[in-house]
Amino acid sequence: MLRSDYKFGEVLSLASQVKEDSQNVQFKSIFENLNGGVSILAFLKGQSLSTHLAPAEVMIYLVEGNVEFTMLDNKHELKAGDFLLMGEGVPHSVVAKCDSKIMLIKVKSDKTEG
């Protein structure tokens, strides 16, 4: 079952769906189900997510701003319009170089695949 606060057919600005917060990185789920989902994250300059493991196969798309994305100890600088792919269980961290927004697409791997 798909979970979302949005209605099919609505046209919205993705970046405006989440606002930065001076205390914490902000997350907003666009939709999700048992197989994954799409979220948007908002960072103020200097905010970060410390090293953690990817819960699924992931595509990171930088909607606005500039971030340093470290994956497997390799630093990548992403700017608006850039994306990267990451496998499930991969350690990574994020530091915002300026106010930034990231779209996160998660797809859980099918354990029956071959």
JSON list of C-alpha atoms in Angstrom, two decimals:
[
{"chain": "A", "resi": 1, "resn": "MET", "atom": "CA", "xyz": [0.00, 0.00, 0.00]},
{"chain": "A", "resi": 2, "resn": "LEU", "atom": "CA", "xyz": [1.39, 3.38, -1.02]},
{"chain": "A", "resi": 3, "resn": "ARG", "atom": "CA", "xyz": [1.51, 5.96, 1.78]},
{"chain": "A", "resi": 4, "resn": "SER", "atom": "CA", "xyz": [1.54, 9.66, 0.93]},
{"chain": "A", "resi": 5, "resn": "ASP", "atom": "CA", "xyz": [0.12, 12.99, 2.05]},
{"chain": "A", "resi": 6, "resn": "TYR", "atom": "CA", "xyz": [-0.19, 13.95, -1.62]},
{"chain": "A", "resi": 7, "resn": "LYS", "atom": "CA", "xyz": [-2.89, 13.28, -4.21]},
{"chain": "A", "resi": 8, "resn": "PHE", "atom": "CA", "xyz": [-2.16, 11.77, -7.60]},
{"chain": "A", "resi": 9, "resn": "GLY", "atom": "CA", "xyz": [-2.32, 14.44, -10.32]},
{"chain": "A", "resi": 10, "resn": "GLU", "atom": "CA", "xyz": [-1.21, 17.35, -8.08]},
{"chain": "A", "resi": 11, "resn": "VAL", "atom": "CA", "xyz": [1.53, 19.52, -9.56]},
{"chain": "A", "resi": 12, "resn": "LEU", "atom": "CA", "xyz": [3.84, 20.85, -6.86]},
{"chain": "A", "resi": 13, "resn": "SER", "atom": "CA", "xyz": [7.32, 22.32, -6.45]},
{"chain": "A", "resi": 14, "resn": "LEU", "atom": "CA", "xyz": [9.53, 19.60, -4.97]},
{"chain": "A", "resi": 15, "resn": "ALA", "atom": "CA", "xyz": [11.92, 22.01, -3.24]},
{"chain": "A", "resi": 16, "resn": "SER", "atom": "CA", "xyz": [9.11, 23.83, -1.43]},
{"chain": "A", "resi": 17, "resn": "GLN", "atom": "CA", "xyz": [7.85, 20.64, 0.25]},
{"chain": "A", "resi": 18, "resn": "VAL", "atom": "CA", "xyz": [10.43, 20.85, 3.04]},
{"chain": "A", "resi": 19, "resn": "LYS", "atom": "CA", "xyz": [11.84, 23.84, 4.92]},
{"chain": "A", "resi": 20, "resn": "GLU", "atom": "CA", "xyz": [15.25, 24.13, 6.52]},
{"chain": "A", "resi": 21, "resn": "ASP", "atom": "CA", "xyz": [15.44, 24.15, 10.31]},
{"chain": "A", "resi": 22, "resn": "SER", "atom": "CA", "xyz": [18.25, 25.65, 12.39]},
{"chain": "A", "resi": 23, "resn": "GLN", "atom": "CA", "xyz": [18.25, 22.67, 14.76]},
{"chain": "A", "resi": 24, "resn": "ASN", "atom": "CA", "xyz": [18.19, 19.60, 12.48]},
{"chain": "A", "resi": 25, "resn": "VAL", "atom": "CA", "xyz": [18.26, 18.33, 8.93]},
{"chain": "A", "resi": 26, "resn": "GLN", "atom": "CA", "xyz": [14.62, 18.06, 7.87]},
{"chain": "A", "resi": 27, "resn": "PHE", "atom": "CA", "xyz": [13.07, 15.03, 6.13]},
{"chain": "A", "resi": 28, "resn": "LYS", "atom": "CA", "xyz": [9.75, 14.94, 4.28]},
{"chain": "A", "resi": 29, "resn": "SER", "atom": "CA", "xyz": [8.38, 11.73, 2.80]},
{"chain": "A", "resi": 30, "resn": "ILE", "atom": "CA", "xyz": [6.76, 12.25, -0.60]},
{"chain": "A", "resi": 31, "resn": "PHE", "atom": "CA", "xyz": [5.58, 8.64, -0.78]},
{"chain": "A", "resi": 32, "resn": "GLU", "atom": "CA", "xyz": [6.62, 5.22, 0.51]},
{"chain": "A", "resi": 33, "resn": "ASN", "atom": "CA", "xyz": [5.62, 1.59, 0.59]},
{"chain": "A", "resi": 34, "resn": "LEU", "atom": "CA", "xyz": [7.25, -1.68, 1.68]},
{"chain": "A", "resi": 35, "resn": "ASN", "atom": "CA", "xyz": [9.63, -1.52, -1.31]},
{"chain": "A", "resi": 36, "resn": "GLY", "atom": "CA", "xyz": [11.04, 1.96, -0.67]},
{"chain": "A", "resi": 37, "resn": "GLY", "atom": "CA", "xyz": [10.03, 5.52, -1.32]},
{"chain": "A", "resi": 38, "resn": "VAL", "atom": "CA", "xyz": [10.95, 9.08, -2.19]},
{"chain": "A", "resi": 39, "resn": "SER", "atom": "CA", "xyz": [11.87, 11.73, 0.38]},
{"chain": "A", "resi": 40, "resn": "ILE", "atom": "CA", "xyz": [13.27, 15.23, 0.28]},
{"chain": "A", "resi": 41, "resn": "LEU", "atom": "CA", "xyz": [15.83, 16.47, 2.81]},
{"chain": "A", "resi": 42, "resn": "ALA", "atom": "CA", "xyz": [16.63, 20.09, 3.67]},
{"chain": "A", "resi": 43, "resn": "PHE", "atom": "CA", "xyz": [19.99, 21.20, 5.08]},
{"chain": "A", "resi": 44, "resn": "LEU", "atom": "CA", "xyz": [21.22, 24.58, 6.21]},
{"chain": "A", "resi": 45, "resn": "LYS", "atom": "CA", "xyz": [24.85, 25.41, 5.47]},
{"chain": "A", "resi": 46, "resn": "GLY", "atom": "CA", "xyz": [27.07, 23.30, 7.74]},
{"chain": "A", "resi": 47, "resn": "GLN", "atom": "CA", "xyz": [24.41, 20.79, 8.76]},
{"chain": "A", "resi": 48, "resn": "SER", "atom": "CA", "xyz": [25.34, 17.18, 8.29]},
{"chain": "A", "resi": 49, "resn": "LEU", "atom": "CA", "xyz": [24.32, 13.57, 8.57]},
{"chain": "A", "resi": 50, "resn": "SER", "atom": "CA", "xyz": [27.04, 11.51, 10.23]},
{"chain": "A", "resi": 51, "resn": "THR", "atom": "CA", "xyz": [28.15, 8.20, 8.76]},
{"chain": "A", "resi": 52, "resn": "HIS", "atom": "CA", "xyz": [25.31, 5.68, 8.53]},
{"chain": "A", "resi": 53, "resn": "LEU", "atom": "CA", "xyz": [24.35, 2.74, 6.32]},
{"chain": "A", "resi": 54, "resn": "ALA", "atom": "CA", "xyz": [22.04, 2.94, 3.32]},
{"chain": "A", "resi": 55, "resn": "PRO", "atom": "CA", "xyz": [18.82, 1.05, 4.18]},
{"chain": "A", "resi": 56, "resn": "ALA", "atom": "CA", "xyz": [18.15, 0.22, 0.51]},
{"chain": "A", "resi": 57, "resn": "GLU", "atom": "CA", "xyz": [19.48, 0.81, -3.00]},
{"chain": "A", "resi": 58, "resn": "VAL", "atom": "CA", "xyz": [19.53, 4.60, -3.24]},
{"chain": "A", "resi": 59, "resn": "MET", "atom": "CA", "xyz": [19.62, 7.40, -5.78]},
{"chain": "A", "resi": 60, "resn": "ILE", "atom": "CA", "xyz": [20.62, 10.79, -4.39]},
{"chain": "A", "resi": 61, "resn": "TYR", "atom": "CA", "xyz": [19.61, 13.79, -6.52]},
{"chain": "A", "resi": 62, "resn": "LEU", "atom": "CA", "xyz": [20.69, 17.29, -5.47]},
{"chain": "A", "resi": 63, "resn": "VAL", "atom": "CA", "xyz": [17.71, 19.59, -6.06]},
{"chain": "A", "resi": 64, "resn": "GLU", "atom": "CA", "xyz": [19.35, 22.78, -4.70]},
{"chain": "A", "resi": 65, "resn": "GLY", "atom": "CA", "xyz": [22.70, 23.79, -3.26]},
{"chain": "A", "resi": 66, "resn": "ASN", "atom": "CA", "xyz": [26.03, 22.03, -2.84]},
{"chain": "A", "resi": 67, "resn": "VAL", "atom": "CA", "xyz": [26.97, 19.11, -0.59]},
{"chain": "A", "resi": 68, "resn": "GLU", "atom": "CA", "xyz": [29.95, 16.94, 0.18]},
{"chain": "A", "resi": 69, "resn": "PHE", "atom": "CA", "xyz": [28.77, 13.34, 0.01]},
{"chain": "A", "resi": 70, "resn": "THR", "atom": "CA", "xyz": [31.22, 10.78, 1.38]},
{"chain": "A", "resi": 71, "resn": "MET", "atom": "CA", "xyz": [30.65, 7.18, 0.36]},
{"chain": "A", "resi": 72, "resn": "LEU", "atom": "CA", "xyz": [33.09, 4.36, 1.21]},
{"chain": "A", "resi": 73, "resn": "ASP", "atom": "CA", "xyz": [35.60, 7.03, 2.32]},
{"chain": "A", "resi": 74, "resn": "ASN", "atom": "CA", "xyz": [35.48, 8.71, -1.12]},
{"chain": "A", "resi": 75, "resn": "LYS", "atom": "CA", "xyz": [34.39, 12.35, -1.08]},
{"chain": "A", "resi": 76, "resn": "HIS", "atom": "CA", "xyz": [32.10, 13.57, -3.87]},
{"chain": "A", "resi": 77, "resn": "GLU", "atom": "CA", "xyz": [31.03, 17.18, -4.33]},
{"chain": "A", "resi": 78, "resn": "LEU", "atom": "CA", "xyz": [27.48, 17.38, -5.66]},
{"chain": "A", "resi": 79, "resn": "LYS", "atom": "CA", "xyz": [25.86, 20.53, -7.01]},
{"chain": "A", "resi": 80, "resn": "ALA", "atom": "CA", "xyz": [22.27, 21.17, -8.07]},
{"chain": "A", "resi": 81, "resn": "GLY", "atom": "CA", "xyz": [21.31, 18.78, -10.85]},
{"chain": "A", "resi": 82, "resn": "ASP", "atom": "CA", "xyz": [23.87, 16.09, -9.93]},
{"chain": "A", "resi": 83, "resn": "PHE", "atom": "CA", "xyz": [22.96, 12.58, -8.82]},
{"chain": "A", "resi": 84, "resn": "LEU", "atom": "CA", "xyz": [24.70, 9.41, -7.70]},
{"chain": "A", "resi": 85, "resn": "LEU", "atom": "CA", "xyz": [23.71, 5.83, -7.04]},
{"chain": "A", "resi": 86, "resn": "MET", "atom": "CA", "xyz": [24.58, 3.87, -3.90]},
{"chain": "A", "resi": 87, "resn": "GLY", "atom": "CA", "xyz": [24.05, 0.27, -2.91]},
{"chain": "A", "resi": 88, "resn": "GLU", "atom": "CA", "xyz": [22.27, -1.05, 0.15]},
{"chain": "A", "resi": 89, "resn": "GLY", "atom": "CA", "xyz": [24.43, -1.25, 3.28]},
{"chain": "A", "resi": 90, "resn": "VAL", "atom": "CA", "xyz": [27.02, 1.28, 2.04]},
{"chain": "A", "resi": 91, "resn": "PRO", "atom": "CA", "xyz": [28.40, 3.64, 4.71]},
{"chain": "A", "resi": 92, "resn": "HIS", "atom": "CA", "xyz": [28.00, 7.32, 3.81]},
{"chain": "A", "resi": 93, "resn": "SER", "atom": "CA", "xyz": [27.74, 10.83, 5.24]},
{"chain": "A", "resi": 94, "resn": "VAL", "atom": "CA", "xyz": [26.62, 14.27, 4.02]},
{"chain": "A", "resi": 95, "resn": "VAL", "atom": "CA", "xyz": [27.78, 17.82, 4.79]},
{"chain": "A", "resi": 96, "resn": "ALA", "atom": "CA", "xyz": [25.98, 20.85, 3.32]},
{"chain": "A", "resi": 97, "resn": "LYS", "atom": "CA", "xyz": [28.36, 23.45, 1.86]},
{"chain": "A", "resi": 98, "resn": "CYS", "atom": "CA", "xyz": [25.41, 25.86, 1.58]},
{"chain": "A", "resi": 99, "resn": "ASP", "atom": "CA", "xyz": [21.64, 25.62, 2.11]},
{"chain": "A", "resi": 100, "resn": "SER", "atom": "CA", "xyz": [20.74, 22.49, 0.14]},
{"chain": "A", "resi": 101, "resn": "LYS", "atom": "CA", "xyz": [17.92, 20.09, -0.70]},
{"chain": "A", "resi": 102, "resn": "ILE", "atom": "CA", "xyz": [18.32, 16.45, -1.67]},
{"chain": "A", "resi": 103, "resn": "MET", "atom": "CA", "xyz": [15.78, 14.08, -3.20]},
{"chain": "A", "resi": 104, "resn": "LEU", "atom": "CA", "xyz": [16.36, 10.56, -1.91]},
{"chain": "A", "resi": 105, "resn": "ILE", "atom": "CA", "xyz": [14.92, 7.62, -3.83]},
{"chain": "A", "resi": 106, "resn": "LYS", "atom": "CA", "xyz": [15.08, 4.29, -1.96]},
{"chain": "A", "resi": 107, "resn": "VAL", "atom": "CA", "xyz": [14.35, 0.91, -3.53]},
{"chain": "A", "resi": 108, "resn": "LYS", "atom": "CA", "xyz": [14.67, -2.21, -1.41]},
{"chain": "A", "resi": 109, "resn": "SER", "atom": "CA", "xyz": [16.38, -5.02, -3.24]},
{"chain": "A", "resi": 110, "resn": "ASP", "atom": "CA", "xyz": [14.38, -8.08, -4.15]},
{"chain": "A", "resi": 111, "resn": "LYS", "atom": "CA", "xyz": [16.07, -10.86, -2.16]},
{"chain": "A", "resi": 112, "resn": "THR", "atom": "CA", "xyz": [14.73, -13.39, -4.69]},
{"chain": "A", "resi": 113, "resn": "GLU", "atom": "CA", "xyz": [16.64, -11.82, -7.61]},
{"chain": "A", "resi": 114, "resn": "GLY", "atom": "CA", "xyz": [19.28, -13.79, -9.02]}
]
